[in-house]
PDB file of C-alpha atoms and ligand atoms in Angstrom:
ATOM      1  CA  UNK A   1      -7.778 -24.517 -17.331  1.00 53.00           C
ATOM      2  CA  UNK A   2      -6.741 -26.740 -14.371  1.00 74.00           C
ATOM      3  CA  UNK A   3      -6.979 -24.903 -11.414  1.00 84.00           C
ATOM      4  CA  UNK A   4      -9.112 -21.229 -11.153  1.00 91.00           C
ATOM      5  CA  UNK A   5      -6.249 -18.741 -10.540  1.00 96.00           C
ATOM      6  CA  UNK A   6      -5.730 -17.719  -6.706  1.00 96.00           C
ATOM      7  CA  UNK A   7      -8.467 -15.207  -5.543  1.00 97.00           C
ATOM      8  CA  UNK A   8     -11.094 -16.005  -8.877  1.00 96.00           C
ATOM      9  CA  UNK A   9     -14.028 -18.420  -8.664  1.00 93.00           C
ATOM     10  CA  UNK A  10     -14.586 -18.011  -4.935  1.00 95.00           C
ATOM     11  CA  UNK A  11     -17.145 -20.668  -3.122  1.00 95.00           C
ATOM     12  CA  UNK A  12     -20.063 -17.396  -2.946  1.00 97.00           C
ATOM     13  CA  UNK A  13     -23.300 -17.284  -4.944  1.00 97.00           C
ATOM     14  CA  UNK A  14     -23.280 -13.575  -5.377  1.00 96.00           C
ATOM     15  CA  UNK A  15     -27.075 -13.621  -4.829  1.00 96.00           C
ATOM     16  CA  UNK A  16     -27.372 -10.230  -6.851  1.00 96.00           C
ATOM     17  CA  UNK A  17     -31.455 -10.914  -6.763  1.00 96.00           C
ATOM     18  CA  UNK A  18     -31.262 -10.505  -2.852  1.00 96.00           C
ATOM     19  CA  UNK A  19     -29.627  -7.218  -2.799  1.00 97.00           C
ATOM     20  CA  UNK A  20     -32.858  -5.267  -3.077  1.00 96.00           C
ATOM     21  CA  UNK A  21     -34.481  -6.465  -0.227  1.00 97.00           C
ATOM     22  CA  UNK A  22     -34.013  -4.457   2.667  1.00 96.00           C
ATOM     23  CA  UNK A  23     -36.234  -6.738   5.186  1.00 97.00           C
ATOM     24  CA  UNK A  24     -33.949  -9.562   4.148  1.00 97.00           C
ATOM     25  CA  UNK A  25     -30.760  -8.087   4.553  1.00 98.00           C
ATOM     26  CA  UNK A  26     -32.006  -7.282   7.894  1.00 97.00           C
ATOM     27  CA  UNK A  27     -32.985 -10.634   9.104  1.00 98.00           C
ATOM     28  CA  UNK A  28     -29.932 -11.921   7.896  1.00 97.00           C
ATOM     29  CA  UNK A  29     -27.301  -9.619   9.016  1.00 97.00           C
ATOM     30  CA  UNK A  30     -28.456 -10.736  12.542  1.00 96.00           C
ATOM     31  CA  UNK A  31     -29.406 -14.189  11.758  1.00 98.00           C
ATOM     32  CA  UNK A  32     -27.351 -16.267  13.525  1.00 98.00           C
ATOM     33  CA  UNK A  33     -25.983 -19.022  10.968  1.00 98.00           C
ATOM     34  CA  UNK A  34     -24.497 -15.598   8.992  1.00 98.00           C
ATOM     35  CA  UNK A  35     -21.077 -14.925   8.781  1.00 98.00           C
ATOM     36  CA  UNK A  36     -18.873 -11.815   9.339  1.00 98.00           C
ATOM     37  CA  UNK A  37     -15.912 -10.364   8.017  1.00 97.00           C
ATOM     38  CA  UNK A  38     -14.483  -7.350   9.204  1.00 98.00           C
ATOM     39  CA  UNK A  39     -11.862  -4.888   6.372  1.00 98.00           C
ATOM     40  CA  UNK A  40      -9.800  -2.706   8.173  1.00 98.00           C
ATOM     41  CA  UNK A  41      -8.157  -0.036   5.999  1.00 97.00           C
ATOM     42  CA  UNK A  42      -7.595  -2.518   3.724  1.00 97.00           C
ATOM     43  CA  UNK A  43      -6.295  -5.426   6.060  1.00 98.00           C
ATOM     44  CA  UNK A  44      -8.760  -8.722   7.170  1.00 98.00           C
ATOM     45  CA  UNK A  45      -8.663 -10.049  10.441  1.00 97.00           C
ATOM     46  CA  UNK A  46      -6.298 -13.314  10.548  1.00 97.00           C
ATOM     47  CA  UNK A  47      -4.947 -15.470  13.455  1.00 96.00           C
ATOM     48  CA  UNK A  48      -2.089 -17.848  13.195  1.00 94.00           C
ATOM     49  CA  UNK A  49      -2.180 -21.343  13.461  1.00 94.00           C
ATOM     50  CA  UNK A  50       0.041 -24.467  13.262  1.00 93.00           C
ATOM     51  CA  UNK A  51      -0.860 -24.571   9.872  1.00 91.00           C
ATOM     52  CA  UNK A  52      -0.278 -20.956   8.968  1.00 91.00           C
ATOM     53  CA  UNK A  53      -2.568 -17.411   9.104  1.00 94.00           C
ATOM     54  CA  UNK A  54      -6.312 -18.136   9.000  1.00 96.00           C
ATOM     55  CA  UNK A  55      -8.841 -15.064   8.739  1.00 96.00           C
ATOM     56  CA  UNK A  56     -11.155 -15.071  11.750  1.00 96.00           C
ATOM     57  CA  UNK A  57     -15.018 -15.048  10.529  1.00 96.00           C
ATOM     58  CA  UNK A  58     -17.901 -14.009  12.978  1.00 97.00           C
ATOM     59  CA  UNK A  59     -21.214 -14.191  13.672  1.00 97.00           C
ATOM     60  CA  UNK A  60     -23.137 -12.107  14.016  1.00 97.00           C
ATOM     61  CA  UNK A  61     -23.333 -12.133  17.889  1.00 96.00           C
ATOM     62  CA  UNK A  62     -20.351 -11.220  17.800  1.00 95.00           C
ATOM     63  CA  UNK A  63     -19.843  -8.519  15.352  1.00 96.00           C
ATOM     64  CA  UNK A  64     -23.135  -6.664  16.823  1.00 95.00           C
ATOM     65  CA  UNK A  65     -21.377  -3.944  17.975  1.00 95.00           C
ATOM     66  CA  UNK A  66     -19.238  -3.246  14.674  1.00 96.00           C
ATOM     67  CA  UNK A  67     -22.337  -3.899  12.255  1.00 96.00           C
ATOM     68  CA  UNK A  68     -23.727  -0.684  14.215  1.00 95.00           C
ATOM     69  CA  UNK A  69     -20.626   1.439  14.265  1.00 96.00           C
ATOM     70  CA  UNK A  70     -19.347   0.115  10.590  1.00 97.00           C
ATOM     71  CA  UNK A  71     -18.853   2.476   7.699  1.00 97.00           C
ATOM     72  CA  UNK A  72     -20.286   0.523   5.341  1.00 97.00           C
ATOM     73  CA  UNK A  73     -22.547  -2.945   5.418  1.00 98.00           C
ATOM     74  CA  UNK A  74     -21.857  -5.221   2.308  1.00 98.00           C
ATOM     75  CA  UNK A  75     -23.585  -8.584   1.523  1.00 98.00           C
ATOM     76  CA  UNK A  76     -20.975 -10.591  -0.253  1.00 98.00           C
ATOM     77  CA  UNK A  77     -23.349 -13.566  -0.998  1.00 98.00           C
ATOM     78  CA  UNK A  78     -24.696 -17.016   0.057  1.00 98.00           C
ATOM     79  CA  UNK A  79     -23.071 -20.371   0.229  1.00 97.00           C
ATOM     80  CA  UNK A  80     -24.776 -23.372   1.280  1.00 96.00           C
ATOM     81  CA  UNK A  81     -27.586 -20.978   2.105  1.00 95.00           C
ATOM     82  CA  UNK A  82     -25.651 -18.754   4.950  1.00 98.00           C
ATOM     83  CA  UNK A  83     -24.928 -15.482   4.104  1.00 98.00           C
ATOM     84  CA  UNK A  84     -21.927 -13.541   4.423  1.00 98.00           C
ATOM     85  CA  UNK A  85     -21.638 -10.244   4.507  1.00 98.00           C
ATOM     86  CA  UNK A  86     -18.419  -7.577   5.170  1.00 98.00           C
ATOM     87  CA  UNK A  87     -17.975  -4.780   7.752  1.00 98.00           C
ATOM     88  CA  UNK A  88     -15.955  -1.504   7.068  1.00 98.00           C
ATOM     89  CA  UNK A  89     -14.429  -0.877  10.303  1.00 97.00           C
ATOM     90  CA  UNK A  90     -11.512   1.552   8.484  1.00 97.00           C
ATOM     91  CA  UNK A  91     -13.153   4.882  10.973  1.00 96.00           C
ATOM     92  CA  UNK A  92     -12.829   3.167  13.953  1.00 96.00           C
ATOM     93  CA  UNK A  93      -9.128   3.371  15.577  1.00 96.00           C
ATOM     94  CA  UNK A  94      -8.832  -0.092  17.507  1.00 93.00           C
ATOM     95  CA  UNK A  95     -11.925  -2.372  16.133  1.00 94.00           C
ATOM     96  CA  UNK A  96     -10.965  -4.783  17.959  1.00 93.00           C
ATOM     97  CA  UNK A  97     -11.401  -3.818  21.455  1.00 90.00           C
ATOM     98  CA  UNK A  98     -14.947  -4.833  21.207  1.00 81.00           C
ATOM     99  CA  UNK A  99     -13.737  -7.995  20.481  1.00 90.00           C
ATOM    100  CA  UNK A 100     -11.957 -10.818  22.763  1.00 87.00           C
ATOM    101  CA  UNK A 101      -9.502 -12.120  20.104  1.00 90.00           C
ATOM    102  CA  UNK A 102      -6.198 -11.613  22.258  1.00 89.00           C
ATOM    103  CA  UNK A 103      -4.407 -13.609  19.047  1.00 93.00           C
ATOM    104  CA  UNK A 104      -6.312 -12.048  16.529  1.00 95.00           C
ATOM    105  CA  UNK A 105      -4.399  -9.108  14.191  1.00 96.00           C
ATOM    106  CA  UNK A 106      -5.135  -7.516  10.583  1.00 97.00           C
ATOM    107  CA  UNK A 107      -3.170  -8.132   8.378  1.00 97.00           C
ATOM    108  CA  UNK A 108      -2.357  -6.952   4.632  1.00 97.00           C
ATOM    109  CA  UNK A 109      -3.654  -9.679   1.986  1.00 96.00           C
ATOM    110  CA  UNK A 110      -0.255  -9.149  -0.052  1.00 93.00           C
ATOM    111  CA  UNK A 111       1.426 -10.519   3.050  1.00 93.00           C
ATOM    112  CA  UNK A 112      -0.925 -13.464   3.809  1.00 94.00           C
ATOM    113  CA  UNK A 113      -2.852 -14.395   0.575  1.00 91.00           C
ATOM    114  CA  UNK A 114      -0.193 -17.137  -0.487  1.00 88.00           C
ATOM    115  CA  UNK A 115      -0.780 -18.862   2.630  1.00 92.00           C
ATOM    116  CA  UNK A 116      -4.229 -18.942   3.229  1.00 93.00           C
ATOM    117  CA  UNK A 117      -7.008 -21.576   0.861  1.00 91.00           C
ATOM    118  CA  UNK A 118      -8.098 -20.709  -2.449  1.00 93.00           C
ATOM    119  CA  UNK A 119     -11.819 -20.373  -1.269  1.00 95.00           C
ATOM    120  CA  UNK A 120     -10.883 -17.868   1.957  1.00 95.00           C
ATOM    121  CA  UNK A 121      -8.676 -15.655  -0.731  1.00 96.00           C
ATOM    122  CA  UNK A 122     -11.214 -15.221  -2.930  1.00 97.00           C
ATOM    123  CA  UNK A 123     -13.803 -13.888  -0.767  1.00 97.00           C
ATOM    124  CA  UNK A 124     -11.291 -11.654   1.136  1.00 97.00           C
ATOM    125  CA  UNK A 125      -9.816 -10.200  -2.047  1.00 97.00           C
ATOM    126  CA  UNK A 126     -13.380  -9.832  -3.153  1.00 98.00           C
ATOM    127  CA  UNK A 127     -14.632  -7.775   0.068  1.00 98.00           C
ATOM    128  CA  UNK A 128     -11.138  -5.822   0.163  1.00 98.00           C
ATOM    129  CA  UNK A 129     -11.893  -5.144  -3.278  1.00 97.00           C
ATOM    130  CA  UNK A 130     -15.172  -3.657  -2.842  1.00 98.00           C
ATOM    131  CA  UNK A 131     -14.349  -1.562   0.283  1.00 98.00           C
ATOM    132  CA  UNK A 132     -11.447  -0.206  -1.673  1.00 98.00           C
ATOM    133  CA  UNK A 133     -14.378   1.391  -4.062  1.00 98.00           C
ATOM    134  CA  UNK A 134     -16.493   2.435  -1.213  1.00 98.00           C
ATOM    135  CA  UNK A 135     -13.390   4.436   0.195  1.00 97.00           C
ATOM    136  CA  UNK A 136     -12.576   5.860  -3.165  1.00 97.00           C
ATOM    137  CA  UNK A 137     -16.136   6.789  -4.756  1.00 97.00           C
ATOM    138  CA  UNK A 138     -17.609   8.627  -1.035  1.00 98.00           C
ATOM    139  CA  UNK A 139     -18.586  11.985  -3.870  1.00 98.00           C
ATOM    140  CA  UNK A 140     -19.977  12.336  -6.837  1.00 98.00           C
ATOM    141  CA  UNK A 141     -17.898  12.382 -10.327  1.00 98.00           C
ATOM    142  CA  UNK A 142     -20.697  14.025 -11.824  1.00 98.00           C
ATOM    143  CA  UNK A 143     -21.505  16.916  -9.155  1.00 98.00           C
ATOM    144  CA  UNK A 144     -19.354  16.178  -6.904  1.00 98.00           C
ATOM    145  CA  UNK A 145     -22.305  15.709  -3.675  1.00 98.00           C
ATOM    146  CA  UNK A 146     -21.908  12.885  -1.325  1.00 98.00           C
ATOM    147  CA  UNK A 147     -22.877   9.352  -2.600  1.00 98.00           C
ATOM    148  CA  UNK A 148     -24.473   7.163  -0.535  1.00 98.00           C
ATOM    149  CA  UNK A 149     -24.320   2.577  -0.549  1.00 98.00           C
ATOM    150  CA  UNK A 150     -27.250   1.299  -1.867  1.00 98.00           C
ATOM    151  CA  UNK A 151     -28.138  -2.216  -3.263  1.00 98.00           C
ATOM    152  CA  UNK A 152     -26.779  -3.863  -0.491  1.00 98.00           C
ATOM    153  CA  UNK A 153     -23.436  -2.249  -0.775  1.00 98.00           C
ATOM    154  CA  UNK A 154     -23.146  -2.689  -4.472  1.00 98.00           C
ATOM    155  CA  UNK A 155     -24.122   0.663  -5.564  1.00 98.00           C
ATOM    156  CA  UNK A 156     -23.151   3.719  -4.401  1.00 98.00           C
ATOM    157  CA  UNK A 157     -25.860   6.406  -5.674  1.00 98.00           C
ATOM    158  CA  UNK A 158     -25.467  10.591  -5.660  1.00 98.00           C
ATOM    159  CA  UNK A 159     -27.445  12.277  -2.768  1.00 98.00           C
ATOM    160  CA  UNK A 160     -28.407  15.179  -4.971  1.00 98.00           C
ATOM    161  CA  UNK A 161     -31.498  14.730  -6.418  1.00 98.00           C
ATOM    162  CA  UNK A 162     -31.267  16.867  -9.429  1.00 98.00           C
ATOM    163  CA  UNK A 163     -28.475  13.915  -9.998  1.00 98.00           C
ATOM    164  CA  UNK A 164     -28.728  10.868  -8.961  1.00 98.00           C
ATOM    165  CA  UNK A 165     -25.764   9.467 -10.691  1.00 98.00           C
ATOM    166  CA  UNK A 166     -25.400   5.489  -9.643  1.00 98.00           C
ATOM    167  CA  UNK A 167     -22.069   4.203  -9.528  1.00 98.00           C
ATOM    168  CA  UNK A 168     -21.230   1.037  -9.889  1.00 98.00           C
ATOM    169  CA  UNK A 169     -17.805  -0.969  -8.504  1.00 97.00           C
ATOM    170  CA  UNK A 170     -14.756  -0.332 -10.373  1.00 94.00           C
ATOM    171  CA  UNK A 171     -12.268  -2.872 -11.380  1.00 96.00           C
ATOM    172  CA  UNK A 172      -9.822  -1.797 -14.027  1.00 97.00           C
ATOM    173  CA  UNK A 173      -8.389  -4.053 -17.202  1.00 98.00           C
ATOM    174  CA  UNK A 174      -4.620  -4.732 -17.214  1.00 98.00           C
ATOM    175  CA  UNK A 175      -3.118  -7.130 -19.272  1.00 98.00           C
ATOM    176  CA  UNK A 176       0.041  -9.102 -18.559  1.00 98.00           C
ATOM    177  CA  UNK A 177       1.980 -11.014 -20.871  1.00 98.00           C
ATOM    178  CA  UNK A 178       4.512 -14.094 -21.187  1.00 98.00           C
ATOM    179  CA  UNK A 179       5.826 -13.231 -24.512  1.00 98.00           C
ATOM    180  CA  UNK A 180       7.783 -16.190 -25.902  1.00 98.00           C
ATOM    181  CA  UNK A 181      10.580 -16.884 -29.035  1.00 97.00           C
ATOM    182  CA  UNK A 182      10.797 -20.479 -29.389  1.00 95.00           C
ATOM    183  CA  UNK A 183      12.067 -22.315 -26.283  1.00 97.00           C
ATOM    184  CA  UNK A 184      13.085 -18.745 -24.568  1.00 98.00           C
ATOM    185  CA  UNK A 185      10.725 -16.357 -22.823  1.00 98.00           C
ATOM    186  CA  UNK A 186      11.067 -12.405 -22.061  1.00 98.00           C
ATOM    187  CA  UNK A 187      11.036 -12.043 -18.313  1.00 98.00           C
ATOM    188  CA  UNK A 188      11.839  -8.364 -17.079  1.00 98.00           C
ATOM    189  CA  UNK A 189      11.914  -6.650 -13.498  1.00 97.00           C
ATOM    190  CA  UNK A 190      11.233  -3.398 -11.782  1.00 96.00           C
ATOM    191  CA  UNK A 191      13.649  -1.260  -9.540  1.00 95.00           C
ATOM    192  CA  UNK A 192      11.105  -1.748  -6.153  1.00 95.00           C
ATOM    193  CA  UNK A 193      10.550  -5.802  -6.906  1.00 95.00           C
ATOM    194  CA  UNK A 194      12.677  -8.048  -4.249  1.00 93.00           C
ATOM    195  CA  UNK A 195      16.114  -8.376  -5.705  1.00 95.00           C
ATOM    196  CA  UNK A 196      16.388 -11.553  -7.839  1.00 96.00           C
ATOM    197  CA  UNK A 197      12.648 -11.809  -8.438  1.00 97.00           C
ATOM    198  CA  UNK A 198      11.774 -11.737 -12.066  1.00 98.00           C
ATOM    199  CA  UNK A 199       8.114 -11.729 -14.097  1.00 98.00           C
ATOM    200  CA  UNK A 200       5.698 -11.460 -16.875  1.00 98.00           C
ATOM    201  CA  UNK A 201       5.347  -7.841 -18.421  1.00 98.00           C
ATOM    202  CA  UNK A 202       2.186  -6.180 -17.488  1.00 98.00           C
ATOM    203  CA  UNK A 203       0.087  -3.140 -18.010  1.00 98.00           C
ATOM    204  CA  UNK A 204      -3.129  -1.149 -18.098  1.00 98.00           C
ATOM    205  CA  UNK A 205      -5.661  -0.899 -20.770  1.00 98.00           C
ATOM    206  CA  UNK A 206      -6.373   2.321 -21.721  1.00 98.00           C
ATOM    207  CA  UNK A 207      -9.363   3.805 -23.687  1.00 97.00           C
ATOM    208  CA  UNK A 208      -9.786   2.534 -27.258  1.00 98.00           C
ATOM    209  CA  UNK A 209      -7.479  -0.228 -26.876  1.00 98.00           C
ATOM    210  CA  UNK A 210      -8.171  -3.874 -27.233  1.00 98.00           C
ATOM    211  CA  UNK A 211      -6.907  -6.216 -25.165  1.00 98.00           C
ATOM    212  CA  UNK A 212      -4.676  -7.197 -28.158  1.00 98.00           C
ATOM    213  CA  UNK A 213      -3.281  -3.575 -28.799  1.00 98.00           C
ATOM    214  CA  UNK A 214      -2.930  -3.139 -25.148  1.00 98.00           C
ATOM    215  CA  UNK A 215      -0.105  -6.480 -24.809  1.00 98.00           C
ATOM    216  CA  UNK A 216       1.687  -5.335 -28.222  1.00 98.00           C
ATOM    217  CA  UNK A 217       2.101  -1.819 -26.926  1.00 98.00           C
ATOM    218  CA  UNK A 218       3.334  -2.354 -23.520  1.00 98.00           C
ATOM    219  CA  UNK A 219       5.660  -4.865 -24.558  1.00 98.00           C
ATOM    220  CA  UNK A 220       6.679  -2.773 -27.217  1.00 98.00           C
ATOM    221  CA  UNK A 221       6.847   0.373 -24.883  1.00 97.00           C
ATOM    222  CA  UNK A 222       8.772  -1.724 -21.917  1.00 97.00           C
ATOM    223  CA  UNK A 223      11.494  -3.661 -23.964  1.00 98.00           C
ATOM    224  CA  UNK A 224      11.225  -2.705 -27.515  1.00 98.00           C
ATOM    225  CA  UNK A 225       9.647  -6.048 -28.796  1.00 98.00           C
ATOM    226  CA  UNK A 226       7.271  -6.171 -31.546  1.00 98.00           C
ATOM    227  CA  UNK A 227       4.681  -9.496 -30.887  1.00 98.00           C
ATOM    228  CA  UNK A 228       2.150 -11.263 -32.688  1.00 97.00           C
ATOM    229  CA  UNK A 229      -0.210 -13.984 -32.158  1.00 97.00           C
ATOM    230  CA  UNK A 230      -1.811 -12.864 -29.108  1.00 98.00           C
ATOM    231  CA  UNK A 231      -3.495 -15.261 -27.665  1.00 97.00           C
ATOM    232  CA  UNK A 232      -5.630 -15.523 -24.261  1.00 98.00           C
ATOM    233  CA  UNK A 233      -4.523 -17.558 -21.127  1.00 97.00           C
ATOM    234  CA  UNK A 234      -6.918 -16.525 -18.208  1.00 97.00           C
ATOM    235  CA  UNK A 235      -7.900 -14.147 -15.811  1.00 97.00           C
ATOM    236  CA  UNK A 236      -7.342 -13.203 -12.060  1.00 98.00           C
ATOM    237  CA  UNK A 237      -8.980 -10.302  -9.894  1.00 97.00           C
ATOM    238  CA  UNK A 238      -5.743  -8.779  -8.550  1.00 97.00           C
ATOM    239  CA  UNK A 239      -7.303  -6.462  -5.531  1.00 95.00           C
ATOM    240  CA  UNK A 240      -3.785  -4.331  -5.183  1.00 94.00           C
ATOM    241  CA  UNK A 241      -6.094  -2.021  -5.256  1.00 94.00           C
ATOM    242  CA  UNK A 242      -8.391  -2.861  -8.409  1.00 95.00           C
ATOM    243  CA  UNK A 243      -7.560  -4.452 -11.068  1.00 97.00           C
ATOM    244  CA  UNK A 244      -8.759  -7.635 -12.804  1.00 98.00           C
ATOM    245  CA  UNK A 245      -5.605  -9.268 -14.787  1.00 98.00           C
ATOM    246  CA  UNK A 246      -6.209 -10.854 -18.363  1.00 98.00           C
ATOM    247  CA  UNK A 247      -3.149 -13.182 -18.877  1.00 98.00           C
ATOM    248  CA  UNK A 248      -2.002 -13.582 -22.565  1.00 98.00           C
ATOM    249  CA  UNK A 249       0.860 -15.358 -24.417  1.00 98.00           C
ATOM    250  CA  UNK A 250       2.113 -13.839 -27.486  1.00 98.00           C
ATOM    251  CA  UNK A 251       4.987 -14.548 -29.771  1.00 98.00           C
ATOM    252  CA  UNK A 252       7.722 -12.227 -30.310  1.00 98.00           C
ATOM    253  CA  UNK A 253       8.665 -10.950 -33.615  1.00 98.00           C
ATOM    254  CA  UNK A 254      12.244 -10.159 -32.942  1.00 93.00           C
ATOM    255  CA  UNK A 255      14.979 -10.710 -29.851  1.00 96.00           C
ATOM    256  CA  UNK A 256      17.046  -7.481 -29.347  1.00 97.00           C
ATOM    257  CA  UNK A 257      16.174  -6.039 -26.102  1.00 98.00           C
ATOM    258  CA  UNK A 258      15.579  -2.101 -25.625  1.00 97.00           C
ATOM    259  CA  UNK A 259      14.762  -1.505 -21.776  1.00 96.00           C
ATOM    260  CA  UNK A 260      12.608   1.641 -20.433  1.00 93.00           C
ATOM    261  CA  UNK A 261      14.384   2.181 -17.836  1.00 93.00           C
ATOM    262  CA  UNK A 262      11.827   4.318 -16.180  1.00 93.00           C
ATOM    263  CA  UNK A 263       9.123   1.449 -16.197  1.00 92.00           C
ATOM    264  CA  UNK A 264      11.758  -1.632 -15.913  1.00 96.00           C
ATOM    265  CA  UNK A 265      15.317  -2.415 -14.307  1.00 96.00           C
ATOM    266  CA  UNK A 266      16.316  -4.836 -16.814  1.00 96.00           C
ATOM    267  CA  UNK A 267      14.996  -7.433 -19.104  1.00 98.00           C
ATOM    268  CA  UNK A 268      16.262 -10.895 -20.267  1.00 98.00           C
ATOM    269  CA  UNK A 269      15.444 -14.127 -22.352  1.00 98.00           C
ATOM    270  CA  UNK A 270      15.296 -17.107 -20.478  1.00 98.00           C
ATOM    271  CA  UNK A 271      14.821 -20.576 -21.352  1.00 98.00           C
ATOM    272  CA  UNK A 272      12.483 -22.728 -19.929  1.00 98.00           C
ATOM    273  CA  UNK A 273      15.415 -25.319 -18.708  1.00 98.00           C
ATOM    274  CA  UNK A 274      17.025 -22.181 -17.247  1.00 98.00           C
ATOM    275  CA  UNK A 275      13.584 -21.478 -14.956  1.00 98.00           C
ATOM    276  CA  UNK A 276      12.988 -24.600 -14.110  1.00 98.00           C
ATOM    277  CA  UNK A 277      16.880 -24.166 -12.611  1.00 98.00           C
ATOM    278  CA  UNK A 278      15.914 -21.327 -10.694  1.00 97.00           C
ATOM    279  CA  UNK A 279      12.542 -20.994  -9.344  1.00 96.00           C
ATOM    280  CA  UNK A 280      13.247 -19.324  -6.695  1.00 97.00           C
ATOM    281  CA  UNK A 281      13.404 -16.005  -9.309  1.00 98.00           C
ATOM    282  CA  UNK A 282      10.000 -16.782 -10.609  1.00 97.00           C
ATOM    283  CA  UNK A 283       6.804 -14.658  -8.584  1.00 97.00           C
ATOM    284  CA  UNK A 284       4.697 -15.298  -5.741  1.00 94.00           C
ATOM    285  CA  UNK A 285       2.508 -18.425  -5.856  1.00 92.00           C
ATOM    286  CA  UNK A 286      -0.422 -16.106  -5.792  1.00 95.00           C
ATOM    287  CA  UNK A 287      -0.276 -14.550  -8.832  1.00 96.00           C
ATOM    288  CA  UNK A 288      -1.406 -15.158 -12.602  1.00 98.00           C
ATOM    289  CA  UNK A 289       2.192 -14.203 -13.524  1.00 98.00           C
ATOM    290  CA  UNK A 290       3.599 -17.566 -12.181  1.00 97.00           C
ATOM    291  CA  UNK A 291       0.899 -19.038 -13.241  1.00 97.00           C
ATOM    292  CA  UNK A 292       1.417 -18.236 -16.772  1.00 98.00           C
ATOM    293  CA  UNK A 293       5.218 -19.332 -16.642  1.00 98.00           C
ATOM    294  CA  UNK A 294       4.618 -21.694 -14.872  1.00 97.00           C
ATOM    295  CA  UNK A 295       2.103 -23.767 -17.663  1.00 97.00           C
ATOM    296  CA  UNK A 296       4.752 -21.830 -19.985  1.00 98.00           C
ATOM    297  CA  UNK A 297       7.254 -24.412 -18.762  1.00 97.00           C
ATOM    298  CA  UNK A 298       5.023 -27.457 -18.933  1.00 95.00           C
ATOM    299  CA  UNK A 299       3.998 -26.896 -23.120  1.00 91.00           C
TER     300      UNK A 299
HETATM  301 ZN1   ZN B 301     -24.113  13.723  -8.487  1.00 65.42          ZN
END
């Protein structure tokens, strides 16, 4: 591995220990070295600059109104000792009129995430990630009562007490795939993608799969390709909403194409002098897809 992919190995110490201690959390939510960020249904708050969007951080002086009025309260971690924790401000219909950020906006991580450093991706993927869960998981699966955050906003835990259920974040497998004959590799594309863009085939893991069965049967279901030799690349978290992307190459076993139309548009071969022709037909910078064509075309 060069590089981590975009949005993994952010700069936090997850500080997991910490999350227990409620006279802690306290002192540092209004400590004054902490630092804030606010998740909006989903978007972070971002200003633009001369060198593109930057997400706006605050401190705690700042924030004091929204850390009383927020839906939920969620200690991300430490680095270098500060802590940084994430508002839900989803309930509240214009957050930021307690605020005097006249350039200030929230934005949709899809839109800026390409744009903004490695480091500030991860943690805002990370705390749209979680907030996502918090939105999503408000009752019980079991008995279907209200849960309630716990554990510092890591835990949400069923107010019944003939329950009790804790649940615990959600991120869910899919795998995605360069699948490769020789010098030529299967790229395919979906009916909603921007016209011209073209990428790895991908997929969700379901129960009693590996992540082996799960790449041979997708690709198998999406273009009619039997592989073999699956073998591992990385991993990204991929917060659009939850998943966590395992990246695999595998080798295909024959070359006639059968499309699903229902999950793909169309699918092709492509060799690698052919891509490195046309990258403007490869995916966003962002994602594990490029970067698995992307080392693709350096082997
Ligand atoms: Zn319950």
């Amino acid at each position: 591995m060069k590089l981590p992919n975009f949005y993994a190995s952010g700069p936090l110490d997850r500080a997991g220990h910490r999350r227990k201690s409620p006279d802690w959390l306290a002192e540092r939510l209004r400590h004054p070295d902490t630092r804030i960020q606010l998740v909006w249904r989903s978007q972070h708050l971002v200003i633009d600059t001369a060198e593109g969007p930057r997400p706006i951080i605050l401190t705690p002086a700042l924030a004091s109104d929204l850390i009383e009025r927020a839906a939920e309260v969620v200690l991300l971690g430490l680095a270098d000792d500060v802590a940084h924790f994430a508002l839900d401000v989803s309930a509240l219909e214009t957050p930021l009129a307690a605020l005097d950020l006249p350039e200030a906006s929230f934005r949709d991580l899809r839109a800026v995430g390409p744009l903004i450093g490695r480091d500030e991706g991860a943690m805002l993927a990370y705390a749209r990630g979680l907030m996502h869960w918090h939105a999503r998981h408000r009752f019980c699966g079991v008995c279907g009562a209200p849960t309630e955050s716990i554990d510092a906003g890591h835990v949400r835990r069923c107010t019944n007490p003939d329950c009790a259920t804790s649940h615990f974040p959600r991120t869910d497998p899919a795998v995605i795939m360069l699948v490769e004959d020789g010098d030529k590799c299967l790229l395919g594309r979906q009916a909603v993608w921007t016209p011209g863009m073209y990428s790895t085939l991908a997929g969700f893991v379901e129960p009693g799969e590996s992540l082996e069965d799960a790449v041979a049967r997708e690709v198998f279901e999406e273009t009619g390709i039997r592989v073999d030799s699956v073998c591992y690349h990385s991993s990204q978290p991929w917060p659009f909403p939850a998943s966590i992307m395992l990246g695999f190459y595998a080798k295909a076993l024959d070359r006639a194409i059968r499309v699903d139309e229902t999950e793909l548009e169309e699918a092709h071969w492509y060799s690698r002098a052919y891509l490195k022709d046309h990258p403007e037909m490869l995916p966003r910078r962002d994602s594990i897809a490029r970067r698995l064509i992307e080392d693709w075309l350096t082997l």
